[in-house]
Coordinates of C-alpha atoms in Angstrom, one line a residue:
M4 CA 0.0 0.0 0.0
A5 CA 2.9 2.4 0.8
N6 CA 4.1 2.0 -2.8
R7 CA 1.2 4.0 -4.4
P8 CA 2.3 6.9 -6.6
Q9 CA 3.2 10.0 -4.6
S10 CA 1.4 12.1 -7.1
R11 CA -1.9 10.5 -6.2
L12 CA -1.3 10.9 -2.4
S13 CA -0.4 14.6 -2.9
A14 CA -3.4 15.2 -4.9
L15 CA -5.6 13.5 -2.3
L16 CA -4.2 15.4 0.6
F17 CA -4.6 18.7 -1.4
F18 CA -8.2 17.7 -2.2
L19 CA -9.0 16.9 1.4
T20 CA -7.5 20.1 2.6
V21 CA -9.4 22.4 0.3
L22 CA -12.8 20.9 1.1
S23 CA -14.6 23.8 2.6
C24 CA -18.2 22.9 2.1
N25 CA -18.3 20.6 5.0
A26 CA -16.7 22.7 7.8
L27 CA -16.0 20.7 10.9
P28 CA -18.4 21.5 13.8
A29 CA -16.6 23.0 16.8
V30 CA -18.1 20.4 19.1
N31 CA -16.1 17.7 17.3
A32 CA -12.9 19.6 17.1
V33 CA -9.9 17.6 15.9
T34 CA -6.6 17.8 17.7
A35 CA -3.8 17.1 15.2
S36 CA -1.2 16.3 17.9
R37 CA -3.2 13.1 18.8
G38 CA -2.6 11.7 15.3
A39 CA -0.1 8.9 14.5
D40 CA 1.4 10.7 11.5
P41 CA 2.2 14.4 11.3
A42 CA 1.9 14.3 7.5
V43 CA -1.9 13.6 7.7
D44 CA -4.4 16.4 7.8
Y45 CA -6.8 14.8 10.3
A46 CA -9.2 17.8 10.2
A47 CA -9.7 17.2 6.5
L48 CA -10.8 13.7 7.2
A49 CA -13.6 15.1 9.4
R50 CA -14.8 17.2 6.5
I51 CA -15.6 14.1 4.4
A52 CA -17.5 12.1 7.0
P53 CA -18.6 12.0 10.7
W54 CA -15.6 12.1 12.9
D55 CA -14.3 9.1 14.9
D56 CA -11.2 9.2 17.1
R57 CA -10.0 6.0 15.5
N58 CA -9.1 8.3 12.5
Y59 CA -6.0 9.3 14.6
Q60 CA -4.6 5.9 13.9
L61 CA -4.4 6.5 10.1
T62 CA -1.1 7.1 8.5
Q63 CA -0.2 8.7 5.2
A64 CA -0.1 5.3 3.6
D65 CA -3.6 4.6 5.0
V66 CA -5.0 7.9 3.7
A67 CA -3.6 7.0 0.2
L68 CA -6.2 4.3 0.0
L69 CA -9.1 6.8 0.0
S70 CA -10.4 7.9 -3.4
P71 CA -9.8 11.4 -4.8
D72 CA -13.6 11.8 -4.9
E73 CA -14.2 10.7 -1.3
S74 CA -16.5 13.6 -0.4
S75 CA -19.0 12.5 -3.0
A76 CA -19.5 9.2 -1.2
D77 CA -22.3 10.3 1.0
D78 CA -21.9 7.5 3.5
L79 CA -22.1 7.9 7.3
V80 CA -19.0 5.9 8.0
P81 CA -15.8 7.6 9.2
A82 CA -12.6 7.7 7.3
F83 CA -10.8 4.9 9.2
F84 CA -13.6 2.5 8.3
R85 CA -13.6 3.6 4.7
V86 CA -9.9 2.7 4.7
E87 CA -10.8 -0.7 6.2
L88 CA -13.3 -1.3 3.4
R89 CA -11.0 -0.3 0.6
R90 CA -8.1 -2.4 2.0
A91 CA -10.4 -5.4 2.1
N92 CA -11.8 -4.7 -1.4
P93 CA -9.5 -2.7 -3.7
E94 CA -12.2 -3.0 -6.4
L95 CA -14.5 -0.5 -4.8
P96 CA -15.4 2.5 -7.1
T97 CA -13.4 5.7 -6.7
S98 CA -15.9 8.3 -7.8
G99 CA -19.5 9.2 -7.4
E100 CA -22.0 8.6 -4.6
A101 CA -22.1 4.8 -4.7
Q102 CA -18.5 4.1 -3.8
Y103 CA -19.3 1.9 -0.8
P104 CA -21.9 -0.9 -0.3
R105 CA -25.2 0.3 1.1
S106 CA -24.5 -2.0 4.1
A107 CA -21.3 -0.1 5.0
F108 CA -23.1 1.8 7.8
Q109 CA -24.7 -1.3 9.2
R110 CA -21.3 -3.1 9.1
F111 CA -19.7 -0.2 10.9
K112 CA -22.3 -0.1 13.6
Q113 CA -22.1 -3.9 14.0
K114 CA -18.4 -3.9 14.4
Y115 CA -17.8 -0.7 16.3
Y116 CA -21.2 0.2 17.8
G117 CA -20.9 3.9 17.0
Y118 CA -18.6 6.8 16.8
L119 CA -15.7 6.9 19.3
I120 CA -14.9 10.4 20.6
N121 CA -12.9 11.0 23.7
G122 CA -13.3 7.5 25.1
R123 CA -17.0 7.2 24.7
V124 CA -19.2 5.8 21.9
Y125 CA -22.0 7.8 20.4
S126 CA -24.7 6.5 18.0
E127 CA -26.6 9.6 17.1
L128 CA -26.1 12.0 14.2
R129 CA -27.8 15.3 13.3
L130 CA -27.6 17.8 10.5
D131 CA -25.6 20.9 11.2
D132 CA -26.2 24.4 9.8
N133 CA -24.5 23.5 6.6
G134 CA -26.7 20.5 6.0
D135 CA -23.9 18.0 6.9
F136 CA -24.0 15.3 9.5
E137 CA -22.3 15.7 12.8
V138 CA -22.0 13.3 15.8
V139 CA -24.4 14.2 18.7
L140 CA -22.2 14.3 21.8
E141 CA -24.9 13.3 24.2
R142 CA -25.8 10.0 25.8
G143 CA -22.4 8.6 25.1
K144 CA -21.6 5.1 26.4
T145 CA -18.5 3.1 27.1
E146 CA -17.9 0.4 24.6
K147 CA -19.0 -2.2 27.1
Q148 CA -22.2 -0.4 27.9
Y149 CA -22.9 0.0 24.2
L150 CA -22.4 -3.6 23.4
K151 CA -24.9 -4.6 26.1
A152 CA -27.5 -2.0 25.0
L153 CA -27.3 -2.3 21.2
L154 CA -29.3 -4.8 19.3
A155 CA -26.7 -4.7 16.4
T156 CA -28.5 -5.3 13.1
E157 CA -31.5 -7.2 14.4
I158 CA -34.6 -5.7 12.8
R159 CA -38.1 -6.6 13.9
I160 CA -40.2 -7.1 10.8
N161 CA -43.8 -7.5 12.0
S162 CA -44.0 -4.5 14.4
P163 CA -46.4 -3.8 15.9
E164 CA -48.2 -7.1 15.3
H165 CA -47.1 -10.3 17.2
G166 CA -47.0 -13.9 16.3
D167 CA -45.3 -13.8 12.9
A168 CA -42.7 -16.4 12.3
E169 CA -41.5 -19.1 9.8
S170 CA -40.5 -16.6 7.2
A171 CA -39.0 -16.0 3.8
I172 CA -37.1 -13.1 2.3
A173 CA -36.0 -11.9 -1.2
I174 CA -33.9 -8.9 -2.3
N175 CA -34.5 -7.1 -5.6
P176 CA -31.5 -8.2 -7.8
L177 CA -31.2 -4.7 -9.4
N178 CA -32.0 -2.5 -6.4
T179 CA -31.0 -3.9 -3.1
Q180 CA -33.0 -1.3 -1.2
R181 CA -36.2 -3.1 -2.3
V182 CA -36.9 -6.2 -0.3
I183 CA -39.9 -8.4 0.2
A184 CA -40.7 -10.9 3.0
G185 CA -43.5 -13.3 3.9
T186 CA -44.3 -14.6 7.4
N187 CA -46.7 -17.0 8.9
G188 CA -49.1 -14.4 10.5
G189 CA -50.8 -16.2 13.3
A190 CA -54.6 -16.2 13.0
G191 CA -54.6 -13.9 10.0
G192 CA -52.7 -16.4 7.8
Q193 CA -49.7 -15.4 5.8
S194 CA -48.6 -11.8 6.0
M195 CA -46.5 -9.9 3.4
W196 CA -44.0 -7.2 4.1
Y197 CA -41.9 -4.8 2.0
S198 CA -38.9 -2.5 2.6
A199 CA -37.7 0.4 0.6
N200 CA -34.5 1.0 2.6
G201 CA -32.7 -2.3 2.4
G202 CA -34.5 -4.0 5.3
S203 CA -33.9 -1.2 7.9
S204 CA -37.7 -0.8 8.3
W205 CA -40.7 -2.7 7.1
T206 CA -44.3 -2.0 6.1
R207 CA -47.1 -4.5 5.9
A208 CA -48.4 -5.0 2.3
S209 CA -52.0 -5.6 1.2
N210 CA -53.6 -8.8 2.3
L211 CA -53.4 -11.8 0.0
T212 CA -56.6 -12.8 -1.7
G213 CA -58.2 -16.3 -1.8
A214 CA -60.1 -18.6 0.4
N215 CA -58.6 -20.0 3.6
I216 CA -55.2 -18.3 3.3
C217 CA -52.8 -20.2 5.4
C218 CA -49.1 -20.2 5.6
D219 CA -45.6 -21.4 4.5
P220 CA -44.4 -18.2 2.7
T221 CA -42.0 -18.4 -0.2
V222 CA -40.9 -15.3 -2.2
A223 CA -38.8 -14.5 -5.3
W224 CA -38.1 -11.9 -7.9
S225 CA -38.2 -12.2 -11.7
G226 CA -34.9 -12.0 -13.5
T227 CA -35.6 -8.5 -14.7
A228 CA -36.8 -7.5 -11.2
A229 CA -40.0 -6.2 -12.7
I230 CA -42.2 -8.8 -10.9
A231 CA -42.1 -10.1 -7.3
Y232 CA -43.7 -13.4 -6.6
T233 CA -45.0 -15.1 -3.5
A234 CA -47.0 -18.3 -2.8
T235 CA -49.1 -19.6 0.0
L236 CA -51.3 -22.5 0.9
G237 CA -55.1 -22.2 0.8
N238 CA -57.7 -24.4 -0.9
G239 CA -54.7 -25.6 -3.0
V240 CA -51.5 -23.7 -3.8
Y241 CA -51.9 -20.0 -4.5
V242 CA -49.3 -17.9 -6.4
Y243 CA -49.3 -14.1 -6.5
R244 CA -47.5 -11.4 -8.5
S245 CA -46.6 -7.8 -7.5
I246 CA -45.5 -5.1 -9.9
D247 CA -44.9 -2.4 -7.2
N248 CA -42.1 -4.0 -5.3
G249 CA -44.3 -6.0 -3.0
Q250 CA -46.5 -3.1 -1.8
S251 CA -49.6 -4.9 -3.2
W252 CA -50.3 -8.3 -4.6
G253 CA -52.6 -9.3 -7.4
T254 CA -55.4 -11.8 -7.5
N255 CA -54.3 -15.3 -6.5
V256 CA -53.4 -17.7 -9.3
V257 CA -54.5 -21.1 -8.3
V258 CA -52.0 -23.8 -9.4
P259 CA -54.2 -26.7 -10.8
T260 CA -54.7 -28.5 -7.6
T261 CA -57.7 -27.8 -5.3
N262 CA -56.9 -30.2 -2.5
G263 CA -56.9 -28.3 0.9
S264 CA -54.3 -30.8 2.3
V265 CA -51.4 -29.5 0.2
D266 CA -48.4 -28.6 2.2
K267 CA -44.9 -27.1 2.2
E268 CA -44.8 -25.3 -1.2
Y269 CA -41.7 -23.6 -2.5
L270 CA -41.3 -21.2 -5.5
H271 CA -38.2 -20.6 -7.7
V272 CA -37.6 -18.4 -10.8
D273 CA -34.9 -19.0 -13.4
T274 CA -33.2 -15.6 -13.4
Q275 CA -30.3 -16.4 -15.8
P276 CA -30.7 -14.4 -19.0
L277 CA -28.7 -17.0 -21.1
S278 CA -30.8 -19.9 -19.9
P279 CA -33.3 -21.3 -22.4
H280 CA -35.8 -21.2 -19.6
F281 CA -35.2 -17.7 -18.4
E282 CA -38.1 -16.3 -16.4
K283 CA -39.9 -19.6 -16.0
V284 CA -41.6 -19.9 -12.6
Y285 CA -41.4 -23.2 -10.8
I286 CA -43.3 -24.4 -7.8
C287 CA -43.2 -27.6 -5.7
W288 CA -45.2 -29.0 -2.8
H289 CA -46.4 -32.3 -1.5
L290 CA -49.8 -33.9 -1.0
S291 CA -49.9 -36.8 1.5
N292 CA -46.1 -36.8 1.3
V293 CA -46.1 -37.4 -2.4
Q294 CA -44.1 -34.7 -4.2
K295 CA -45.7 -32.4 -6.8
F296 CA -44.4 -29.9 -9.3
S297 CA -45.9 -27.3 -11.7
R298 CA -44.4 -24.5 -13.8
S299 CA -45.4 -21.3 -15.5
T300 CA -44.1 -20.2 -18.9
D301 CA -46.0 -16.8 -18.9
L302 CA -44.5 -15.0 -15.9
G303 CA -46.8 -16.6 -13.3
L304 CA -50.1 -15.9 -15.0
T305 CA -51.0 -19.6 -15.4
F306 CA -49.5 -22.9 -14.3
S307 CA -49.2 -26.3 -15.9
T308 CA -51.0 -29.5 -14.9
P309 CA -49.0 -30.8 -11.9
L310 CA -46.5 -33.6 -12.2
T311 CA -46.8 -36.3 -9.5
F312 CA -43.7 -38.1 -8.5
T313 CA -45.2 -41.5 -7.9
G314 CA -43.0 -44.5 -7.3
N315 CA -40.4 -42.3 -5.6
P316 CA -39.6 -42.1 -1.9
T317 CA -42.2 -40.0 -0.2
G318 CA -41.1 -36.8 1.4
I319 CA -42.0 -33.4 2.7
G320 CA -40.2 -30.1 2.5
C321 CA -39.1 -29.5 -1.2
D322 CA -36.7 -26.9 -2.5
L323 CA -35.9 -25.8 -6.0
T324 CA -32.9 -24.3 -7.8
S325 CA -31.5 -24.1 -11.3
D326 CA -28.1 -23.7 -12.9
S327 CA -26.7 -21.5 -15.7
S328 CA -28.0 -23.8 -18.4
G329 CA -31.5 -23.9 -17.0
S330 CA -31.4 -27.4 -15.5
V331 CA -33.8 -27.6 -12.5
Y332 CA -32.9 -29.4 -9.3
Y333 CA -35.7 -30.6 -7.0
F334 CA -34.7 -31.6 -3.5
Y335 CA -36.6 -33.1 -0.6
P336 CA -36.0 -35.3 2.5
A337 CA -37.5 -38.7 2.2
T338 CA -39.8 -39.4 5.1
D339 CA -39.2 -43.2 5.4
T340 CA -35.9 -44.1 3.7
R341 CA -33.7 -41.7 5.6
Q342 CA -32.4 -40.0 2.5
I343 CA -32.0 -36.6 0.9
I344 CA -33.4 -37.0 -2.7
L345 CA -32.7 -35.0 -5.9
K346 CA -34.8 -35.1 -9.0
K347 CA -33.3 -33.2 -12.0
S348 CA -34.9 -31.7 -15.1
T349 CA -33.0 -30.7 -18.2
D350 CA -36.0 -29.5 -20.2
G351 CA -37.3 -26.7 -17.9
G352 CA -39.5 -28.8 -15.7
A353 CA -41.3 -30.7 -18.5
S354 CA -40.0 -34.0 -17.1
F355 CA -37.6 -35.2 -14.4
A356 CA -35.0 -38.0 -14.4
T357 CA -34.8 -40.9 -12.0
P358 CA -34.2 -39.7 -8.5
V359 CA -30.6 -39.5 -7.1
V360 CA -29.7 -40.1 -3.4
V361 CA -27.8 -37.1 -2.3
A362 CA -27.0 -38.4 1.2
T363 CA -28.3 -40.9 3.8
T364 CA -29.5 -39.4 7.0
Q365 CA -29.7 -40.4 10.7
G366 CA -32.9 -38.6 11.2
S367 CA -36.2 -39.3 9.5
F368 CA -38.7 -36.5 8.8
D369 CA -38.4 -34.8 12.2
F370 CA -37.1 -35.5 15.7
P371 CA -37.4 -33.7 19.1
I372 CA -34.5 -31.9 20.8
P373 CA -34.6 -29.9 24.1
A374 CA -35.0 -26.6 22.2
M375 CA -37.8 -28.0 20.1
P376 CA -39.5 -30.9 22.0
V377 CA -43.1 -30.3 20.8
R378 CA -43.1 -29.3 17.2
R379 CA -39.8 -31.1 16.6
V380 CA -36.9 -30.3 14.3
F381 CA -38.0 -30.6 10.7
M382 CA -35.5 -31.9 8.2
Y383 CA -36.1 -29.3 5.5
T384 CA -33.8 -28.8 2.5
S385 CA -32.3 -25.4 1.4
A386 CA -30.6 -25.5 -2.0
D387 CA -28.7 -23.1 -4.3
V388 CA -26.4 -23.1 -7.3
D389 CA -23.2 -21.1 -7.8
L390 CA -24.0 -18.9 -10.8
S391 CA -20.8 -16.7 -10.4
Q392 CA -17.8 -16.8 -12.6
S393 CA -15.7 -18.5 -9.8
S394 CA -13.9 -21.8 -10.2
F395 CA -16.9 -23.4 -8.5
R396 CA -19.4 -22.2 -11.1
N397 CA -22.5 -24.5 -11.3
T398 CA -21.6 -26.3 -8.1
I399 CA -24.9 -27.4 -6.6
Y400 CA -25.4 -27.1 -2.8
V401 CA -28.1 -28.3 -0.4
A402 CA -28.2 -27.8 3.4
Y403 CA -30.4 -29.7 5.8
T404 CA -30.8 -30.6 9.4
D405 CA -29.8 -34.2 10.6
S406 CA -29.3 -36.0 13.8
T407 CA -25.9 -37.3 14.8
A408 CA -27.2 -40.8 15.4
L409 CA -30.5 -42.6 14.7
D410 CA -33.2 -40.3 16.1
V411 CA -35.3 -41.2 19.1
N412 CA -38.9 -40.1 18.7
T413 CA -39.8 -40.0 22.4
D414 CA -36.8 -38.5 24.2
P415 CA -35.6 -35.0 23.2
T416 CA -32.4 -35.3 25.3
A417 CA -31.3 -38.4 23.4
N418 CA -31.2 -36.6 20.0
H419 CA -28.4 -34.2 18.8
A420 CA -29.1 -32.0 15.8
R421 CA -26.5 -30.9 13.3
V422 CA -26.4 -29.0 10.0
Q423 CA -25.1 -30.7 6.9
V424 CA -24.2 -29.2 3.5
A425 CA -23.8 -31.5 0.5
Y426 CA -22.3 -30.3 -2.8
S427 CA -22.0 -31.7 -6.3
R428 CA -19.7 -30.4 -9.1
D429 CA -20.9 -32.8 -11.8
G430 CA -24.5 -31.8 -12.3
G431 CA -25.9 -33.7 -9.3
A432 CA -24.5 -37.2 -10.0
Q433 CA -22.1 -37.4 -7.1
W434 CA -22.2 -35.7 -3.8
T435 CA -19.9 -34.8 -0.9
V436 CA -21.2 -33.9 2.6
R437 CA -19.6 -31.5 5.0
T438 CA -20.5 -30.0 8.4
P439 CA -20.3 -26.1 8.5
H440 CA -19.7 -25.9 12.2
A441 CA -17.7 -27.6 15.0
I442 CA -18.2 -31.3 15.5
A443 CA -16.4 -31.8 18.8
D444 CA -19.3 -30.4 20.8
A445 CA -22.0 -32.3 18.9
N446 CA -23.3 -33.9 22.2
T447 CA -23.7 -30.6 24.0
V448 CA -24.8 -28.2 21.2
D449 CA -27.7 -28.5 18.7
R450 CA -27.7 -26.8 15.3
F451 CA -30.9 -26.8 13.1
H452 CA -33.1 -24.9 10.6
P453 CA -30.3 -23.9 8.1
W454 CA -30.8 -21.7 5.1
L455 CA -28.1 -21.6 2.3
K456 CA -27.2 -19.1 -0.4
V457 CA -24.3 -18.6 -2.8
D458 CA -23.2 -15.0 -3.6
N459 CA -22.1 -13.6 -6.9
N460 CA -18.5 -14.3 -6.1
G461 CA -18.9 -18.0 -5.4
R462 CA -18.8 -17.8 -1.6
V463 CA -21.3 -20.1 0.1
H464 CA -23.2 -18.8 3.1
V465 CA -25.4 -20.7 5.6
V466 CA -27.4 -19.5 8.7
F467 CA -28.9 -21.7 11.4
Y468 CA -30.0 -21.9 15.0
D469 CA -27.4 -22.8 17.6
T470 CA -27.9 -23.7 21.3
R471 CA -24.3 -23.2 22.6
N472 CA -25.3 -20.2 24.8
S473 CA -27.9 -22.2 26.7
A474 CA -27.8 -22.6 30.4
A475 CA -25.3 -25.3 31.2
G476 CA -26.4 -28.7 29.9
T477 CA -30.0 -27.6 28.9
R478 CA -29.7 -27.1 25.1
T479 CA -32.9 -25.1 25.2
G480 CA -31.7 -21.5 24.5
V481 CA -31.4 -20.5 20.8
D482 CA -29.3 -18.0 18.9
F483 CA -29.0 -17.3 15.1
Y484 CA -25.5 -18.1 13.7
Y485 CA -23.7 -17.7 10.4
S486 CA -20.9 -19.6 8.6
Y487 CA -19.4 -19.4 5.1
S488 CA -17.2 -21.3 2.8
E489 CA -14.6 -20.0 0.3
T490 CA -13.6 -23.4 -0.9
G491 CA -16.8 -24.5 -2.7
G492 CA -18.4 -26.0 0.5
D493 CA -15.4 -28.2 1.4
T494 CA -14.2 -26.2 4.4
W495 CA -16.1 -23.6 6.5
S496 CA -15.4 -20.6 8.8
A497 CA -16.0 -20.7 12.5
P498 CA -19.7 -19.7 13.0
T499 CA -20.5 -16.1 14.0
R500 CA -23.3 -15.3 16.4
L501 CA -25.9 -12.9 14.9
T502 CA -28.3 -12.4 17.8
T503 CA -27.5 -10.5 20.9
L504 CA -29.5 -12.5 23.4
N505 CA -30.2 -16.2 23.9
M506 CA -33.9 -17.0 23.4
L507 CA -36.0 -19.7 24.9
P508 CA -38.7 -21.4 22.8
A509 CA -42.3 -20.4 22.9
T510 CA -44.8 -22.6 24.8
D511 CA -47.5 -22.3 22.1
G512 CA -46.5 -25.5 20.2
F513 CA -45.1 -23.6 17.3
E514 CA -41.7 -23.1 19.0
W515 CA -39.3 -22.1 16.2
G516 CA -41.5 -23.1 13.2
D517 CA -40.1 -25.2 10.4
Y518 CA -37.5 -23.0 8.6
N519 CA -35.7 -19.7 8.4
G520 CA -34.5 -17.8 5.4
M521 CA -31.8 -15.7 3.8
D522 CA -31.1 -13.9 0.5
M523 CA -28.0 -12.3 -1.1
Q524 CA -27.9 -9.9 -4.1
L525 CA -24.8 -8.0 -5.1
T526 CA -23.2 -6.9 -1.8
K527 CA -26.4 -7.1 0.2
A528 CA -27.3 -10.0 2.6
L529 CA -30.3 -10.4 4.8
G530 CA -31.2 -13.3 7.0
I531 CA -34.7 -13.8 8.5
Y532 CA -35.7 -15.9 11.4
T533 CA -38.2 -16.6 14.2
D534 CA -37.2 -14.5 17.3
R535 CA -38.5 -14.5 20.8
R536 CA -37.5 -11.6 23.1
D537 CA -39.2 -9.2 25.6
E538 CA -40.3 -6.4 23.3
A539 CA -40.1 -2.8 24.5
D540 CA -43.8 -2.1 23.7
G541 CA -44.9 -3.9 26.8
Q542 CA -46.2 -7.0 25.2
G543 CA -43.8 -9.3 27.0
L544 CA -42.2 -12.3 25.4
T545 CA -43.5 -12.8 21.9
V546 CA -42.8 -14.8 18.8
D547 CA -41.9 -12.5 15.9
A548 CA -40.1 -12.4 12.6
Y549 CA -36.7 -10.6 12.7
A550 CA -34.2 -9.8 10.0
T551 CA -30.4 -9.5 10.4
D552 CA -28.3 -7.3 8.2
A553 CA -24.7 -6.7 7.3
F554 CA -23.4 -10.0 8.7
A555 CA -22.0 -11.7 5.6
V556 CA -18.4 -11.8 4.3
I557 CA -18.5 -10.4 0.8
G558 CA -16.1 -9.4 -2.0
A559 CA -13.9 -11.5 -4.3
L560 CA -12.7 -14.9 -3.1
P561 CA -9.0 -15.1 -1.9
A562 CA -6.6 -16.0 -4.7
A563 CA -5.6 -19.2 -2.8
N564 CA -8.5 -21.0 -1.2
G565 CA -7.1 -22.4 2.1
V566 CA -8.6 -24.4 5.0
F567 CA -10.4 -22.7 7.9
A568 CA -10.0 -23.5 11.6
N569 CA -9.5 -27.1 12.7
G570 CA -12.5 -28.9 14.1
F571 CA -14.6 -28.4 10.9
E572 CA -15.1 -31.0 8.2

């Protein structure tokens, strides 16, 4: 970094010095003598972004990483954090407003809690007389106090309602500020939500139409991002379209099945422009544990007569994904044979090949654990394909919950849940199974309800529940955790905790529902999960849908893909 051309550094320092439109407020006065490098104009750094005393650590070589057009980047992150971002990702733009990811501020708050000034952390900003942001030097906290008080990036979606859980989320692929979500909405059936600010706040959308609206939300966007889709269960399987970014939903399109016992539907759209099946909409579900499938070739306006996978292992909890050539992959856990099953279509869902066994499992359908003794952990599948230009392009992934030994239906304490991720690099013919978390503590920590996504650089991400922070020996308290792989699913990072408090399950029989969700588009990642905490609105412990933001490792994969910490396989 120190070898950058001196001419650029000189130009940058001159540029920072002459910025006069963002005069530094006196309350945040900068003392140059506190800086680590006399050659740096620290006051100039305060004129491009809110001040933070960690800027004093910057040297001339650090400042050289900033862009010549830094003041145009209207982000609320201080200079030192901008340097961190540019050091981690040298490909960041160097001009205009969009030089940093929209999640930069959330990442800054998650890592540093706020702006450090004279030994205390401040979280509030205000506009000064010039229309620029300054740190409000009131209500400051020590870092320890702030860590305890701050809920990081946990965002309650269904405020002020209660009882929403078992959720799905999808980010607009062209505008990551637009996000849709669906939740099981208690007595009112499935609820739909939308965000226009990247998931920072949420608004309830119009009610879904149709008789006996139930549950099991699934959401997606079209490849052009012009249409948002959702589906729910009713007197059959209902599909809906939105052309206003999820604010309202059209009349329900009934997939040709009218049986009210349909269950666990999942929707997928082929979003690859070069695919021969671009913009086809696929949906799967089961009826009496027999897997079903239908497709739409007219942007979700009508759906085909369903295929019925008779003669195959029965199962519940399907998931769909597709690769760059348009091949469709249909996954589900078999209910009786203790297997994860794949059915593949190479003709856009017109027909499917003989099923392939992805993996054998120790669990069967569901099994009780101390954190979920009543509803029981459901062995749902979550699948995705690497559509990036990485060396792992078109690798297929599927995550699922399993037990570490043959499950015991009557004794929650006898079962131990773990997350498994299987991958295939040959179109689904052969599979390798890995565990994306520690295995040494398998008898004392349960992990369950995973959701998996692959980003546009080929990094694989998985979120799941984890009981490691429970009271000693109980395995009842739950947190939301995250792990990632930069080696095509072969090795995994040590999991990171995303929730700030350990939660006990509800006593209403729903507990943690059946699944969580996650989506990633460009540099944006959002997880969604069932949360139980004491809300500030006086309602006490409630079951709600929460989102978590700015948690994922992003950017290009390392040039050399190495192995993560020991203890992971």
